[in-house]
Structures are given as C-alpha cells and as structure tokens.
Amino acid sequence: MTARASQKPQPKTDRGERTRRKILDAAALAIGKRGFSATSISDITAAAGVGQGTFYIYFQSKEEVLREMVLQMGRDLRQHLTQAIAGTKNRLEAEREGLRAFIDFVRGNPGLYRIVEESQFVDEAIYRRHYMDFAATYRAALEAAEARGEIRKGSAEVRAWALMGMAVLLGQRYGIWDVATPLDDVVGPAVDLIGRGIRP
Amino acid sequence: MTARASQKPQPKTDRGERTRRKILDAAALAIGKRGFSATSISDITAAAGVGQGTFYIYFQSKEEVLREMVLQMGRDLRQHLTQAIAGTKNRLEAEREGLRAFIDFVRGNPGLYRIVEESQFVDEAIYRRHYMDFAATYRAALEAAEARGEIRKGSAEVRAWALMGMAVLLGQRYGIWDVATPLDDVVGPAVDLIGRGIRP
DNA sequence: CGATCATATGACGACTAATTCATGTTTGAC
DNA sequence: GTCAAACATGAATTAGTCGTCATATGATCG
C-alpha cells in the first residue's frame, strides 16, 4: 500500500536546490488550495515555472511530495507550539497557550493543515506517524506533569488523544471554517473544560 | 464548487430499486476499502455485477454516490447514538454511553467512517453539513443539561465541538488503528476528563 | 399477444494525466 | 577555457477513466 521507494538523490548544485524548492513551494500552494487529486503534476510544474520532466528529477511521484510536506508541516507546527509554551509555568498554562497557538497556526496555514488531513487518504502510514509522534510528545508532557503533581492521575495515552482531538476539531471549526470568532472566546471555554478535567 | 445538480429520478420498479441498491452497496464497500479516487466507476459496477452504463441511470457521478453515503452514515450513526443514550438519566451518563457507542460504531463500520472523513476532500459542503448537524444536536443537549443544572455554565458551542473532536480522534485511534484495547479502558479515562470538565 | 415504458448493456470517442527520454543547456572544478 | 557531470526540457508514449449511445431485454397492462 505504502511506497517503500528509494528516494531521489539530493540536488548537488545550488541551481538544483533552488529548483527543487520552487517545485515544493508550488506544490504546497496548489495542493493546499485545490486538493491532492485535483492537482496534476503539470499544474505544479507550470506554477513552479519549470518543465514537466523536471519534476521527476527530484521526486518519484506526487505522493512523495505530499510525504515531504507532511513532514515539513510536522516540523513547523512542532516549532510553533514549542515556542508558544516556552514561557509557561505549569501544564494548564501550557494547554492554554498550546491550544491558542494551534488554532492560530491553522488560521495562518490553512493549506498545510488541509494537506496533512488529506494525507490520510494518500499515504496512511505518514499520516499515522504524524499523529503518533505528536501523541508521544503530548503523552510524555502529561506524564511529567502528573509526576510533578500538577495533574490528576489518569491514562496519559487516552488523555493525549482526547486533547489532540479537541484541538483538531476546534482547529477545523475556528481555524478554517470560521476565522472571525476571537481566539479567546474559543480557548477560554475549552481550557476551562480541560483544566477541570485534568487538574488534581 | 458544489454541484447543485438535478438528481436522477427515483427508480420506478422493484428491479430498478434493487439495482440501485446493489450499486450503492458495492460503492460503499469499494470506496470504504480503497478510497474515493482510487475507486473507478467501472470498479463499482463490476463489483455490483452491472454494466458500466447502468451506473448513470441512477447517479450523475461518483460524487453523488458519496454524498448519498455521507447522508446515510449520518442517519445510521444518529440512530446508533440515540439508541445508546436512550436509557441514561443525566448528561454525564449520556456522554459515557454516547462515546462508547461512537467508538463501537466506528469499529463496526470502519469503511463508512472513512468515507465521511474523505468526503471533506470531495464535497466539502456535505462534510461540513454532517458536522454542523451533529454539533447543533450536541449543543442543544448541552444547553438543556445546563438549564437543568446538570452541568456548569459555559459555551455550549465550543464544548460541543471540543467533545466531538475528542470522540473523532479517539474513534480513529481506538476504533480504526487499534481495535484490541477494551472500550472501558478508553471510555473510562475520557469520561473522567469530560465529567470533571463540565460538571457543576 | 403485442405495445410500451423502464431498465440494462458494453463498446466507443473524447479526454486527462503520468512518466519517459532524446536532446539541449548550465555549472563549476580543474 | 575546457569538459564532464548535473540539470532542464517538452513532445511522445502509455495508461486509464468518464460518460454516451445505439441496441437489447424485462416487465406490465389492455
């Protein structure tokens, strides 16, 4: 089901590096806007301003581009969240800032968000890994908080997935479909729910 | 973006009705297993045991079949949930039984679940309506519970989406990816989180 | 029975998209 | 400045899907 695939070799010159980037950027824009299957290779290469054959110098297929973009989005989001919760003093504060930062990220990168969700139907393994990785990080943070006595005892695994789920759907509702509602109006009630749900 | 489309007329005979059903069932199976774009019309008609042209007697396009299936899944799930929370005496019990029934439904109908999620990338309007409808129902239930004093005051809209999000991702994690973990091990911790999160 | 409407068929034309490749251009190490 | 390697190209090949239609079969009723 999933391509095992030997990656294409990295570009060896500056020009190659630039061309690869152009293709990747054009692909992110096009796929983010129109969706994966509605976007053809020639759409991408045309938008990138390169020949069709050039695509295959750097990528095996559209799927491989998607895979790379999901990884990229994981890194971007991780960084955004890490930065957002950097100054927080306890788990509850981290939940608040993390949720706010997540919805904020979705508002700022609706295309990337969409790409990750669609990857589920293109290469399930990469989508699953994306979530599993986040879940593992989240779980570790919850266990640490539990050890510090900041939150009540309870399954960190289930909690991690439950809280991620909240964030994902709130991100859809208030990050994509409705970008007018102030973040505080969303984050406030949600964090109230979370806070009472997990505190000692 | 969304087809406004005049529907095809309903079948006028028993035979027609049966043929239509065969196509719909075959489509649900095939699309649920392989995904929407990987499934061709001829895959569907071959699986249904009818000619390719027969498809177009009953449907305008693959998209229309998907739309119908999302609606169907909405009805099925609604019924499953309604039945599950029928005997409950308060909101918290309803949350428990509802969440259990939801994951149970996903385990029993992984294909249907997948179809709904994929509909997001085929006909966003129908997907959105699916969630909006559920959210409206959920919200009403929460508001009623709040009026009865069963739960604390708070934004029913945000809560509804947060709780749906929990269910959706727990459904993915424990309904699709891992069907071995006993439901109690999932529902217990989740309902503990919800219960303390919303009770007075 | 024969007439008529509904249903069924599958080959076919039109089209779209993926991928290759022979040919040409650019780069940068020497 | 030379030259081999890296890169770029787009037309041609390949593969497959959609949706139509002329034709055929099934069912129903007077």
mmCIF file of C-alpha atoms in Angstrom, chain B residues 14-197:
data_model
loop_
_atom_site.group_PDB
_atom_site.id
_atom_site.type_symbol
_atom_site.label_atom_id
_atom_site.label_comp_id
_atom_site.label_asym_id
_atom_site.label_seq_id
_atom_site.Cartn_x
_atom_site.Cartn_y
_atom_site.Cartn_z
ATOM 1 C CA ASP B 14 -38.645 -3.086 -7.926
ATOM 2 C CA ARG B 15 -35.914 -4.211 -10.235
ATOM 3 C CA GLY B 16 -34.658 -0.654 -10.536
ATOM 4 C CA GLU B 17 -34.703 -0.217 -6.788
ATOM 5 C CA ARG B 18 -32.694 -3.376 -6.322
ATOM 6 C CA THR B 19 -30.143 -2.400 -8.942
ATOM 7 C CA ARG B 20 -29.686 0.989 -7.373
ATOM 8 C CA ARG B 21 -29.056 -0.605 -4.007
ATOM 9 C CA LYS B 22 -26.553 -3.056 -5.472
ATOM 10 C CA ILE B 23 -24.580 -0.153 -6.887
ATOM 11 C CA LEU B 24 -24.739 1.813 -3.634
ATOM 12 C CA ASP B 25 -23.618 -1.172 -1.568
ATOM 13 C CA ALA B 26 -20.796 -2.031 -3.925
ATOM 14 C CA ALA B 27 -19.691 1.602 -3.912
ATOM 15 C CA ALA B 28 -19.677 1.780 -0.124
ATOM 16 C CA LEU B 29 -17.581 -1.353 0.099
ATOM 17 C CA ALA B 30 -15.116 -0.363 -2.601
ATOM 18 C CA ILE B 31 -14.711 3.274 -1.607
ATOM 19 C CA GLY B 32 -14.515 2.351 2.059
ATOM 20 C CA LYS B 33 -11.691 -0.030 1.320
ATOM 21 C CA ARG B 34 -9.662 1.647 -1.420
ATOM 22 C CA GLY B 35 -10.655 5.263 -1.098
ATOM 23 C CA PHE B 36 -12.629 7.572 -3.325
ATOM 24 C CA SER B 37 -10.212 8.462 -6.084
ATOM 25 C CA ALA B 38 -8.678 5.020 -6.295
ATOM 26 C CA THR B 39 -12.106 3.597 -6.997
ATOM 27 C CA SER B 40 -13.387 3.973 -10.540
ATOM 28 C CA ILE B 41 -16.949 3.806 -11.741
ATOM 29 C CA SER B 42 -16.111 0.584 -13.510
ATOM 30 C CA ASP B 43 -14.739 -0.881 -10.276
ATOM 31 C CA ILE B 44 -18.073 -0.160 -8.691
ATOM 32 C CA THR B 45 -20.230 -1.510 -11.492
ATOM 33 C CA ALA B 46 -18.067 -4.600 -11.836
ATOM 34 C CA ALA B 47 -18.400 -5.293 -8.112
ATOM 35 C CA ALA B 48 -22.132 -4.688 -8.303
ATOM 36 C CA GLY B 49 -22.405 -7.024 -11.252
ATOM 37 C CA VAL B 50 -24.000 -4.493 -13.595
ATOM 38 C CA GLY B 51 -22.912 -2.803 -16.797
ATOM 39 C CA GLN B 52 -20.997 0.442 -16.711
ATOM 40 C CA GLY B 53 -23.772 2.412 -18.336
ATOM 41 C CA THR B 54 -26.199 1.280 -15.669
ATOM 42 C CA PHE B 55 -24.440 3.476 -13.157
ATOM 43 C CA TYR B 56 -25.560 6.586 -14.988
ATOM 44 C CA ILE B 57 -29.188 5.577 -14.893
ATOM 45 C CA TYR B 58 -29.135 6.156 -11.139
ATOM 46 C CA PHE B 59 -26.333 8.570 -10.410
ATOM 47 C CA GLN B 60 -24.805 11.601 -12.036
ATOM 48 C CA SER B 61 -21.302 10.942 -10.819
ATOM 49 C CA LYS B 62 -19.194 9.256 -8.182
ATOM 50 C CA GLU B 63 -19.521 12.415 -6.117
ATOM 51 C CA GLU B 64 -23.256 11.979 -5.940
ATOM 52 C CA VAL B 65 -22.852 8.464 -4.608
ATOM 53 C CA LEU B 66 -20.515 9.762 -1.956
ATOM 54 C CA ARG B 67 -22.986 12.438 -0.955
ATOM 55 C CA GLU B 68 -25.663 9.856 -0.513
ATOM 56 C CA MET B 69 -23.375 7.695 1.571
ATOM 57 C CA VAL B 70 -22.449 10.532 3.896
ATOM 58 C CA LEU B 71 -26.110 11.223 4.471
ATOM 59 C CA GLN B 72 -26.724 7.546 5.095
ATOM 60 C CA MET B 73 -23.881 7.348 7.555
ATOM 61 C CA GLY B 74 -25.249 10.375 9.376
ATOM 62 C CA ARG B 75 -28.604 8.676 9.765
ATOM 63 C CA ASP B 76 -27.091 5.369 10.868
ATOM 64 C CA LEU B 77 -24.818 6.961 13.402
ATOM 65 C CA ARG B 78 -27.552 9.193 14.757
ATOM 66 C CA GLN B 79 -29.760 6.200 15.287
ATOM 67 C CA HIS B 80 -26.981 4.203 16.910
ATOM 68 C CA LEU B 81 -26.264 7.039 19.314
ATOM 69 C CA THR B 82 -29.874 7.811 20.093
ATOM 70 C CA GLN B 83 -30.453 4.211 20.989
ATOM 71 C CA ALA B 84 -27.317 4.058 23.102
ATOM 72 C CA ILE B 85 -28.194 7.038 25.269
ATOM 73 C CA ALA B 86 -31.881 6.225 25.466
ATOM 74 C CA GLY B 87 -31.836 4.833 28.993
ATOM 75 C CA THR B 88 -29.471 7.363 30.539
ATOM 76 C CA LYS B 89 -30.562 9.567 33.390
ATOM 77 C CA ASN B 90 -28.275 12.548 33.095
ATOM 78 C CA ARG B 91 -25.814 14.249 30.788
ATOM 79 C CA LEU B 92 -22.760 12.547 32.167
ATOM 80 C CA GLU B 93 -24.215 9.113 31.656
ATOM 81 C CA ALA B 94 -25.202 10.144 28.168
ATOM 82 C CA GLU B 95 -21.647 11.242 27.475
ATOM 83 C CA ARG B 96 -20.342 7.911 28.631
ATOM 84 C CA GLU B 97 -22.752 5.807 26.622
ATOM 85 C CA GLY B 98 -22.517 8.097 23.621
ATOM 86 C CA LEU B 99 -18.755 7.917 23.462
ATOM 87 C CA ARG B 100 -18.766 4.183 23.903
ATOM 88 C CA ALA B 101 -21.393 3.792 21.196
ATOM 89 C CA PHE B 102 -19.473 6.043 18.841
ATOM 90 C CA ILE B 103 -16.217 4.117 19.038
ATOM 91 C CA ASP B 104 -18.190 0.926 18.847
ATOM 92 C CA PHE B 105 -19.862 2.179 15.686
ATOM 93 C CA VAL B 106 -16.523 3.048 14.146
ATOM 94 C CA ARG B 107 -15.197 -0.406 14.934
ATOM 95 C CA GLY B 108 -18.220 -1.922 13.275
ATOM 96 C CA ASN B 109 -18.190 0.391 10.251
ATOM 97 C CA PRO B 110 -14.642 1.463 9.515
ATOM 98 C CA GLY B 111 -15.430 1.917 5.839
ATOM 99 C CA LEU B 112 -18.325 4.280 6.431
ATOM 100 C CA TYR B 113 -16.278 6.275 8.878
ATOM 101 C CA ARG B 114 -13.523 6.622 6.334
ATOM 102 C CA ILE B 115 -15.938 7.702 3.646
ATOM 103 C CA VAL B 116 -17.247 10.535 5.759
ATOM 104 C CA GLU B 117 -13.770 11.762 6.510
ATOM 105 C CA GLU B 118 -12.752 11.588 2.890
ATOM 106 C CA SER B 119 -15.873 13.471 1.817
ATOM 107 C CA GLN B 120 -14.141 16.548 3.139
ATOM 108 C CA PHE B 121 -11.936 16.491 0.076
ATOM 109 C CA VAL B 122 -14.602 15.629 -2.430
ATOM 110 C CA ASP B 123 -17.565 17.760 -1.448
ATOM 111 C CA GLU B 124 -16.698 19.953 1.458
ATOM 112 C CA ALA B 125 -20.253 21.242 1.801
ATOM 113 C CA ILE B 126 -21.699 17.834 2.607
ATOM 114 C CA TYR B 127 -18.952 17.113 5.099
ATOM 115 C CA ARG B 128 -19.462 20.415 6.780
ATOM 116 C CA ARG B 129 -23.174 19.905 6.982
ATOM 117 C CA HIS B 130 -22.610 16.499 8.546
ATOM 118 C CA TYR B 131 -20.589 18.040 11.352
ATOM 119 C CA MET B 132 -22.733 21.123 11.704
ATOM 120 C CA ASP B 133 -25.823 18.976 12.136
ATOM 121 C CA PHE B 134 -24.205 16.858 14.797
ATOM 122 C CA ALA B 135 -22.859 19.936 16.515
ATOM 123 C CA ALA B 136 -26.305 21.521 16.593
ATOM 124 C CA THR B 137 -27.810 18.445 18.205
ATOM 125 C CA TYR B 138 -24.967 18.163 20.675
ATOM 126 C CA ARG B 139 -25.166 21.807 21.527
ATOM 127 C CA ALA B 140 -28.886 21.594 22.190
ATOM 128 C CA ALA B 141 -28.353 18.632 24.501
ATOM 129 C CA LEU B 142 -25.684 20.515 26.420
ATOM 130 C CA GLU B 143 -27.846 23.581 26.751
ATOM 131 C CA ALA B 144 -30.716 21.530 28.051
ATOM 132 C CA ALA B 145 -28.431 19.895 30.594
ATOM 133 C CA GLU B 146 -27.148 23.280 31.632
ATOM 134 C CA ALA B 147 -30.711 24.526 32.094
ATOM 135 C CA ARG B 148 -31.436 21.516 34.290
ATOM 136 C CA GLY B 149 -28.386 22.390 36.328
ATOM 137 C CA GLU B 150 -26.630 19.162 35.467
ATOM 138 C CA ILE B 151 -23.600 20.881 34.091
ATOM 139 C CA ARG B 152 -21.732 24.067 34.741
ATOM 140 C CA LYS B 153 -22.397 27.193 32.716
ATOM 141 C CA GLY B 154 -20.190 27.576 29.645
ATOM 142 C CA SER B 155 -20.204 27.911 25.885
ATOM 143 C CA ALA B 156 -22.244 25.007 24.581
ATOM 144 C CA GLU B 157 -20.949 25.621 21.072
ATOM 145 C CA VAL B 158 -17.283 25.335 21.977
ATOM 146 C CA ARG B 159 -17.967 22.416 24.268
ATOM 147 C CA ALA B 160 -19.890 20.579 21.578
ATOM 148 C CA TRP B 161 -17.019 20.869 19.111
ATOM 149 C CA ALA B 162 -14.422 20.019 21.704
ATOM 150 C CA LEU B 163 -16.281 16.900 22.756
ATOM 151 C CA MET B 164 -16.960 15.852 19.174
ATOM 152 C CA GLY B 165 -13.282 16.289 18.450
ATOM 153 C CA MET B 166 -12.370 14.033 21.326
ATOM 154 C CA ALA B 167 -14.732 11.390 20.040
ATOM 155 C CA VAL B 168 -13.473 11.643 16.483
ATOM 156 C CA LEU B 169 -9.814 11.226 17.286
ATOM 157 C CA LEU B 170 -10.436 8.552 19.910
ATOM 158 C CA GLY B 171 -12.516 6.846 17.234
ATOM 159 C CA GLN B 172 -9.599 6.967 14.862
ATOM 160 C CA ARG B 173 -7.095 5.787 17.441
ATOM 161 C CA TYR B 174 -9.166 3.106 19.159
ATOM 162 C CA GLY B 175 -11.759 2.337 16.523
ATOM 163 C CA ILE B 176 -9.640 2.058 13.395
ATOM 164 C CA TRP B 177 -5.972 1.793 14.285
ATOM 165 C CA ASP B 178 -6.292 -0.262 17.432
ATOM 166 C CA VAL B 179 -9.339 -2.405 17.920
ATOM 167 C CA ALA B 180 -7.825 -4.564 20.649
ATOM 168 C CA THR B 181 -7.918 -2.184 23.602
ATOM 169 C CA PRO B 182 -11.116 -2.762 25.584
ATOM 170 C CA LEU B 183 -13.546 0.119 25.242
ATOM 171 C CA ASP B 184 -13.702 0.601 29.009
ATOM 172 C CA ASP B 185 -10.018 1.425 29.093
ATOM 173 C CA VAL B 186 -10.681 4.261 26.679
ATOM 174 C CA VAL B 187 -14.091 5.463 27.718
ATOM 175 C CA GLY B 188 -13.261 5.472 31.419
ATOM 176 C CA PRO B 189 -10.411 7.985 31.368
ATOM 177 C CA ALA B 190 -12.086 10.067 28.678
ATOM 178 C CA VAL B 191 -15.343 10.357 30.582
ATOM 179 C CA ASP B 192 -13.468 11.187 33.741
ATOM 180 C CA LEU B 193 -11.923 14.084 31.851
ATOM 181 C CA ILE B 194 -15.240 15.175 30.387
ATOM 182 C CA GLY B 195 -17.186 14.731 33.587
ATOM 183 C CA ARG B 196 -14.936 16.874 35.732
ATOM 184 C CA GLY B 197 -14.653 19.269 32.841
#
